Amino acid sequence: MLDEGALKDFVKVCDVDEELIQEYREQLPEEMITVWEKYGFGTFMDGYLKVINPNDYKQLLEDSYFLGNVSIPIIVTAFGDVIAWRSKGTANVSEGYVDIVFCEHIAVITALAGGI
C-alpha cells in the first residue's frame, strides 16, 4: 500500500507515457506504478527526491554499479545519488531491494524492502 504522506508536496513535471508504464508494470512494485499513474514524473520532499524515467538513467547505472544490469533506477536525489529497485527474482514483483548508489563514491547500501 502506498503511503502518500511523503508525496504531499509533489511537484509534477510531466505525465508518464502509458508505454513506459506497461514496459515496467511487471518489473516494479505496484506502488511505483501507482506513483507514475497518479503523480507522473516530478519532485517531492522539497525537491530532494525526483521520480525519474528509468530509461534515462539505466546506462549510467549499468556503467557505474556492479548490479546495474539487474537494477531499475526509479528516483534520484538532489545530490545525484540514484535509488534503484532490484527484484528478488520471485513471482511477486513487490519482493526486492532498494539500492542507493552514491555516485560520488560508487558505494552501495542495500536494504531489504517490503514495498516502496
XYZ file of C-alpha atoms in Angstrom:
116
model
C 0.000 0.000 0.000
C 1.293 3.424 -0.954
C 1.714 5.919 1.908
C 1.081 9.218 0.146
C 2.138 11.391 3.089
C 5.651 11.834 1.705
C 4.179 12.949 -1.626
C 2.085 15.808 -0.230
C 4.425 18.403 -1.781
C 4.832 16.570 -5.121
C 5.563 18.947 -7.995
C 4.642 17.340 -11.293
C 6.982 17.865 -14.233
C 5.128 15.674 -16.740
C 2.923 12.626 -17.159
C 4.394 9.161 -17.623
C 3.650 7.652 -21.038
C 1.410 4.609 -20.948
C 4.008 2.685 -22.980
C 6.600 3.205 -20.228
C 4.120 2.140 -17.556
C 3.388 -1.059 -19.483
C 7.112 -1.686 -20.064
C 7.800 -1.684 -16.310
C 4.471 -2.923 -14.896
C 5.794 -6.467 -14.363
C 9.221 -5.277 -13.122
C 8.397 -2.658 -10.470
C 6.212 -2.800 -7.361
C 2.634 -1.642 -7.829
C 3.335 1.308 -5.508
C 5.826 2.747 -8.011
C 3.423 2.211 -10.907
C 0.725 3.987 -8.867
C 3.037 6.973 -8.332
C 3.638 7.146 -12.074
C -0.079 6.882 -12.888
C -1.304 9.300 -10.215
C 1.558 11.819 -9.978
C 3.789 11.372 -13.038
C 7.443 12.417 -13.052
C 8.398 15.204 -10.662
C 9.913 16.102 -7.318
C 8.901 15.743 -3.675
C 10.304 16.248 -0.188
C 11.085 19.886 -1.020
C 12.828 18.877 -4.246
C 15.233 16.464 -2.559
C 13.826 13.439 -4.419
C 12.934 13.244 -8.099
C 10.830 10.490 -9.705
C 12.551 9.731 -12.995
C 12.242 7.815 -16.233
C 14.342 4.667 -15.679
C 15.420 4.634 -19.310
C 17.164 7.995 -18.857
C 19.408 6.626 -16.071
C 19.761 2.929 -16.925
C 23.058 3.271 -18.817
C 24.594 5.361 -16.016
C 23.632 2.683 -13.503
C 24.959 -0.117 -15.697
C 28.265 1.720 -16.181
C 28.827 2.615 -12.527
C 27.212 -0.084 -10.367
C 28.081 -3.772 -10.251
C 24.374 -4.697 -10.073
C 23.312 -2.067 -12.575
C 22.298 -4.618 -15.173
C 19.631 -6.049 -12.829
C 18.523 -2.798 -11.153
C 15.933 -0.289 -12.322
C 16.597 3.374 -11.472
C 13.411 4.983 -10.133
C 14.434 8.072 -8.130
C 17.433 10.407 -7.963
C 18.371 12.677 -5.095
C 19.277 16.344 -5.276
C 22.890 15.214 -4.745
C 22.877 12.950 -7.797
C 22.541 9.637 -5.985
C 20.412 7.015 -7.735
C 17.764 4.977 -5.946
C 17.063 1.758 -7.824
C 14.743 -1.221 -7.498
C 16.171 -4.744 -7.708
C 13.775 -7.675 -7.691
C 14.480 -10.759 -5.609
C 13.575 -12.791 -8.683
C 10.399 -14.255 -7.203
C 6.976 -14.290 -8.811
C 5.980 -11.392 -6.521
C 7.465 -8.261 -8.120
C 6.998 -6.378 -4.829
C 9.656 -8.531 -3.183
C 13.034 -6.976 -3.714
C 15.665 -4.489 -2.669
C 16.046 -0.746 -2.793
C 19.627 0.065 -3.753
C 21.077 3.500 -3.106
C 24.020 4.172 -5.385
C 26.150 7.024 -4.116
C 27.513 8.441 -7.333
C 30.385 10.335 -5.727
C 31.910 7.241 -4.131
C 30.187 4.481 -6.108
C 29.369 2.773 -2.828
C 26.134 0.916 -2.272
C 23.762 0.414 0.610
C 21.199 -2.294 0.063
C 18.081 -2.507 2.181
C 15.540 -5.267 2.117
C 12.274 -3.626 1.074
C 8.762 -4.725 1.765
C 7.476 -2.156 -0.716
C 8.175 1.406 -1.626
